[in-house]
Short mmCIF file of C-alpha atoms in Angstrom, two decimals:
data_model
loop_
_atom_site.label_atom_id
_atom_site.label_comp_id
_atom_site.label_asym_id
_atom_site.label_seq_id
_atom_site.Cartn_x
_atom_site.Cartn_y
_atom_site.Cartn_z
CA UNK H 1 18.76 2.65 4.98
CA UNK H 2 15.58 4.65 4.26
CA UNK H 3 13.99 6.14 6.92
CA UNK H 4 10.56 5.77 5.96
CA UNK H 5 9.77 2.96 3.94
CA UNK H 6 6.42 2.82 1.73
CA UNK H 7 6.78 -0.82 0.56
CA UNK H 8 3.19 -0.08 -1.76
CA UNK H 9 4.62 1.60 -4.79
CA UNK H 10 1.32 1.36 -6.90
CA UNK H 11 -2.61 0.21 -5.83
CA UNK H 12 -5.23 0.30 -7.49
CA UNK H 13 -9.20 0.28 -6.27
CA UNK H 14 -12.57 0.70 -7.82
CA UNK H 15 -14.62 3.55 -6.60
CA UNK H 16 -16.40 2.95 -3.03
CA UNK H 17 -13.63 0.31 -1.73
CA UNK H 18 -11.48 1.27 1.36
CA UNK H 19 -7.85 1.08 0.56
CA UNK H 20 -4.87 1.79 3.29
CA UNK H 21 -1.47 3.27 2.84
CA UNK H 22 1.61 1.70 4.86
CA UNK H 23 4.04 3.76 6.11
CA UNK H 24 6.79 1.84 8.56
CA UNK H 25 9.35 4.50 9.57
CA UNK H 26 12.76 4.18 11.44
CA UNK H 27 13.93 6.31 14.41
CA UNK H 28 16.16 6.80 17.42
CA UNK H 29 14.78 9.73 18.43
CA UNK H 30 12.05 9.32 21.63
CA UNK H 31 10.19 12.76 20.15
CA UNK H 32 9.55 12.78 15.92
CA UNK H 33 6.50 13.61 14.21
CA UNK H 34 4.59 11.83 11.24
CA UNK H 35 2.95 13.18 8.26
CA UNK H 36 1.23 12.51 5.00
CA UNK H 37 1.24 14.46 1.85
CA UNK H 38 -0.98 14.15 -1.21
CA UNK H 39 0.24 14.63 -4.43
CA UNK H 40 -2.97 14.98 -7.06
CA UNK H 41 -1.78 14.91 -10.69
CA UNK H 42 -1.60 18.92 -11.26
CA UNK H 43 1.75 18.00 -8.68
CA UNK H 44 1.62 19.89 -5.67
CA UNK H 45 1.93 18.74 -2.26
CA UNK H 46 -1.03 18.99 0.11
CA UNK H 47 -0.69 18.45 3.94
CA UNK H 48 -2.94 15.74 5.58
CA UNK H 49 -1.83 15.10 9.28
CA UNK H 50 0.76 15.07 10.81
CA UNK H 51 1.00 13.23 14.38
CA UNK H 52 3.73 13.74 17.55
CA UNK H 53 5.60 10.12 18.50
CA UNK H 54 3.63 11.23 22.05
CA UNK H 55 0.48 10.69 20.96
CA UNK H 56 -0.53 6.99 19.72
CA UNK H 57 -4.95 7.86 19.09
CA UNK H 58 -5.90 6.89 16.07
CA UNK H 59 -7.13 9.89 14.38
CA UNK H 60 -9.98 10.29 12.06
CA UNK H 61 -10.76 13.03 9.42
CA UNK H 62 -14.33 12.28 7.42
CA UNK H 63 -13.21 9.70 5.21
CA UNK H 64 -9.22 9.44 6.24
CA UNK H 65 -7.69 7.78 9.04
CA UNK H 66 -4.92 6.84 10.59
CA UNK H 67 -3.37 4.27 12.52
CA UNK H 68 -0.28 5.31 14.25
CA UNK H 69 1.56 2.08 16.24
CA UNK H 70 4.60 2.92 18.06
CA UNK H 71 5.33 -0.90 18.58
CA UNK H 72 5.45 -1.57 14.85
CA UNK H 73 6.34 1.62 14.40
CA UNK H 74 3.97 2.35 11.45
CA UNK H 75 1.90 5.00 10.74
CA UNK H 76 -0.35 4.26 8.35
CA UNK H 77 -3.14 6.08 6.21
CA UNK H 78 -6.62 4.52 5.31
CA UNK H 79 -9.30 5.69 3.29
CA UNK H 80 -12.87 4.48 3.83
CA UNK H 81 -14.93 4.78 0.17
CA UNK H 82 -12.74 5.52 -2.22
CA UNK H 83 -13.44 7.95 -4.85
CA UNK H 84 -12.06 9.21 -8.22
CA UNK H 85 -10.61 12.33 -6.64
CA UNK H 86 -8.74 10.19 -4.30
CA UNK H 87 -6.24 9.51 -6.87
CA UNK H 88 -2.90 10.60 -6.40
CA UNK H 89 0.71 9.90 -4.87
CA UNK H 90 0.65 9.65 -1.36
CA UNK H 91 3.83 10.14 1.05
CA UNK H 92 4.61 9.64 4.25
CA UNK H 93 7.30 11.83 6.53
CA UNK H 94 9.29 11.57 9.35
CA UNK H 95 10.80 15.19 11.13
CA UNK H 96 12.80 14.10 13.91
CA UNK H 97 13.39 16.90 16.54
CA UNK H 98 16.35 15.56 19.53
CA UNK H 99 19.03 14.88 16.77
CA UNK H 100 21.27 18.29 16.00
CA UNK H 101 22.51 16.80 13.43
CA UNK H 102 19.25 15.92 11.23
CA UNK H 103 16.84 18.57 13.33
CA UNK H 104 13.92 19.98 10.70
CA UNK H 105 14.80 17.25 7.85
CA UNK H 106 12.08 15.90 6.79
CA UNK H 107 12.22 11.93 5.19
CA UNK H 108 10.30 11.22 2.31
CA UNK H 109 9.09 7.74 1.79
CA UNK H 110 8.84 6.83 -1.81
CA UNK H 111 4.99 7.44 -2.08
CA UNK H 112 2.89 5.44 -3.27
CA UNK H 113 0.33 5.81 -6.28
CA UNK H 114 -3.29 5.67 -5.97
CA UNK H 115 -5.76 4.94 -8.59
CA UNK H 116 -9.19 4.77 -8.04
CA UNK H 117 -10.93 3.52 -10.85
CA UNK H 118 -14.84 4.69 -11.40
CA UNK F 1 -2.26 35.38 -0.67
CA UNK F 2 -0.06 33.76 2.21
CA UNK F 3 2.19 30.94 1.13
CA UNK F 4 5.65 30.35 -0.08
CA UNK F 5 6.14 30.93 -3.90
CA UNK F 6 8.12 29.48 -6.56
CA UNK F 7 9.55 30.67 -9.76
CA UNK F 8 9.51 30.12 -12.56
CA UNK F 9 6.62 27.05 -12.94
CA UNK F 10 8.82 25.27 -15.94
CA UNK F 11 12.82 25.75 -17.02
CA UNK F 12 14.89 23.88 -19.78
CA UNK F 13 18.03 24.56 -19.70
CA UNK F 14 21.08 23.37 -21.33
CA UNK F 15 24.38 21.36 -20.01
CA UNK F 16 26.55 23.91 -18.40
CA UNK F 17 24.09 26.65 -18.28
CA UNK F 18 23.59 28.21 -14.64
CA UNK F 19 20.12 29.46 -13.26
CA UNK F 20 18.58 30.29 -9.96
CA UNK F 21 15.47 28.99 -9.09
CA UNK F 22 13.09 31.72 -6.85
CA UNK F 23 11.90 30.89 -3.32
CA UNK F 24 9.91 33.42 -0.99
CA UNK F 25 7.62 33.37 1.64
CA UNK F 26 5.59 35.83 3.47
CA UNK F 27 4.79 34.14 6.38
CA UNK F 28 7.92 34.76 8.25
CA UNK F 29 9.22 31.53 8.79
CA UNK F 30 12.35 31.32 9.97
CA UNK F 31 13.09 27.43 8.41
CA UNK F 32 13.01 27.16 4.97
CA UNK F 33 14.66 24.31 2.45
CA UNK F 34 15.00 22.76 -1.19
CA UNK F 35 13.93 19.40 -2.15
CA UNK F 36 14.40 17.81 -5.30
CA UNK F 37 11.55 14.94 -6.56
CA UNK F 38 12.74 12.33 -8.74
CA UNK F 39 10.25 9.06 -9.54
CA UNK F 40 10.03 6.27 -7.05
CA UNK F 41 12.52 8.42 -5.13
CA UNK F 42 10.24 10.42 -3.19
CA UNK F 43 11.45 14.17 -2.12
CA UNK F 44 15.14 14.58 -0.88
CA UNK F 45 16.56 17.33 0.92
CA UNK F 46 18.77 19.57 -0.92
CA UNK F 47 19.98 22.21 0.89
CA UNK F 48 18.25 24.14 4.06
CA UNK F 49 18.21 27.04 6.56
CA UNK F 50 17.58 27.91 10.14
CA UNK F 51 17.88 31.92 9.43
CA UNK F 52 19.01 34.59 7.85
CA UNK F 53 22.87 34.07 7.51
CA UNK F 54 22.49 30.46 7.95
CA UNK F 55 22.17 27.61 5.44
CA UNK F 56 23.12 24.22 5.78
CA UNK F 57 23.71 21.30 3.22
CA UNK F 58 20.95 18.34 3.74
CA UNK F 59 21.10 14.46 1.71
CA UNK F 60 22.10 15.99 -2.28
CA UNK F 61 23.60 18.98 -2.15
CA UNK F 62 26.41 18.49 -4.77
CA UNK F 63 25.49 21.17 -7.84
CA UNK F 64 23.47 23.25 -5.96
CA UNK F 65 24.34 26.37 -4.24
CA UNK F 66 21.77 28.66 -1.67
CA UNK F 67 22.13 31.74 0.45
CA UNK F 68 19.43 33.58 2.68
CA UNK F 69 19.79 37.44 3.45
CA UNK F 70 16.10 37.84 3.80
CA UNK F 71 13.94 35.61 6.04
CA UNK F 72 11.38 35.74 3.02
CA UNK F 73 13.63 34.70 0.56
CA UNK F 74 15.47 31.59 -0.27
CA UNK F 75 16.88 30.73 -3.98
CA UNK F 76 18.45 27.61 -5.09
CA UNK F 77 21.39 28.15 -7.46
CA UNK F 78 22.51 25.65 -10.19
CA UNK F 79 26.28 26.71 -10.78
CA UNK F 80 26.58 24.33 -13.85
CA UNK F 81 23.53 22.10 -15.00
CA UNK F 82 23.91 18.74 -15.75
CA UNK F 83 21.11 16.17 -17.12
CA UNK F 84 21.20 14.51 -13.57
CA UNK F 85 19.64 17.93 -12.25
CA UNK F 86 16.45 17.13 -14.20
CA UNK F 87 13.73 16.90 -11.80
CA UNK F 88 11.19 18.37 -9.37
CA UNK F 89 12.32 21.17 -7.21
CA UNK F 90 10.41 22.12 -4.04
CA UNK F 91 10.72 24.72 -1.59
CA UNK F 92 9.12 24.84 1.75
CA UNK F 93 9.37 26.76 4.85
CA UNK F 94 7.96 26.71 8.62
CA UNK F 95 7.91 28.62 11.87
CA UNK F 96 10.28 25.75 13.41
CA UNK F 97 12.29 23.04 13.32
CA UNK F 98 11.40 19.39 13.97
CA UNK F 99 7.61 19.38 14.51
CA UNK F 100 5.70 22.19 12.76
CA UNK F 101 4.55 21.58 9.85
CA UNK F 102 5.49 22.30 6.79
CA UNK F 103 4.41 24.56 3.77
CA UNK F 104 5.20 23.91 0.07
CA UNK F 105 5.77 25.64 -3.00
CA UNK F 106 3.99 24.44 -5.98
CA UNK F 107 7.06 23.29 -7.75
CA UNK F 108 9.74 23.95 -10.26
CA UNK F 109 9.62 21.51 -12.90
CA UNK F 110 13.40 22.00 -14.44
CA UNK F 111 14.74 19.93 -17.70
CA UNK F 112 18.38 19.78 -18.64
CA UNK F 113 19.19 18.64 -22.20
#
């Protein structure tokens, strides 16, 4: 069973719309951490956030925020007017840290593709 | 400047051929590991290490040999490539395990033929 599920494989928005990201994740572990990575087309991965399973405020970062819900336990990503430069594949990652056995691994959802259209 | 570093950027290589792909980082992380990217798969963990000495197998592993006798440096080895192994390689290291985060490579892009 995957870990982290990113159900959106593919949206697409016109410039200026908000747009948000699901990321539902699965977990035994009482302490994990959440993150997101961008992927812009020249491939590399960029670090967003990432967010301890302690720590349920919603976070905000100029024109990205995120949601984190323990309950549902999602963690998802929105962005508030879209632009061109926004395009990209976007993934989400669990680290859980009480398990020996899967300590440091991080879990990949399968990202999910971006296009903002001008 | 400070980062982990891949090499080389691009690879073909043909069935059967062997090759070791370059990993190093100057930031003296003790936790480094390979992921391989494959569409709609997302990244998956190859093969990873807590140390110097110590290396681990993570979710693919089958192909793909590693060592670590420096904490800078961490290479991926393909014994005996195979069309399957044609994908995107990442490394990435951090200071710890479980919640730090995490610093990339830009990426090996290899093609077997």
């Amino acid at each position: 069973a995957q870990k982290v599920t990113q159900a959106q494989t593919e949206i697409s928005v016109v410039e200026k719309e908000d747009v948000t990201l699901d990321c539902v994740y699965e977990t035994r572990d009482t302490t994990y951490y959440l993150f997101w990575y961008k992927q812009p087309p020249s491939g590399e991965l960029v670090f967003l956030i990432r967010r301890n399973s302690f720590d349920e405020q919603n976070e905000i970062s100029g024109r990205y925020s995120w949601n984190f819900q323990k309950s549902t336990s999602s963690f998802n990503f929105t962005i508030t007017a879209s632009q061109v430069v926004d395009s990209a594949v976007y993934f989400c990652a669990l680290s859980e840290v009480n398990r020996g056995s899967t300590l440091g691994r991080l879990y990949f959802g399968r990202g999910t593709q971006l296009t903002v259209w001008p | 400047n400070a980062g982990v570093t891949q090499t080389p950027k691009f690879q073909v290589l043909k069935t059967g051929q062997s090759m070791t792909l370059q990993c190093a980082q100057d930031m003296n992380h003790e936790y480094m590991s390979w992921y391989r990217q494959d569409p709609g798969m997302g990244l998956r963990l190859i093969h990873y290490s807590v140390g110097a000495g110590i290396t681990d197998q993570g979710e693919v592993p089958n192909g793909y040999n590693v060592s670590r006798s420096t904490t800078e440096d961490f290479p991926l080895r393909l014994l005996s490539a195979a069309p399957s192994q044609t994908s995107v390689y990442f490394c990435a290291s951090s200071y710890s395990m479980g919640g730090a985060s995490y610093t990339f490579g830009s990426g090996t892009r290899l093609t077997v033929v």
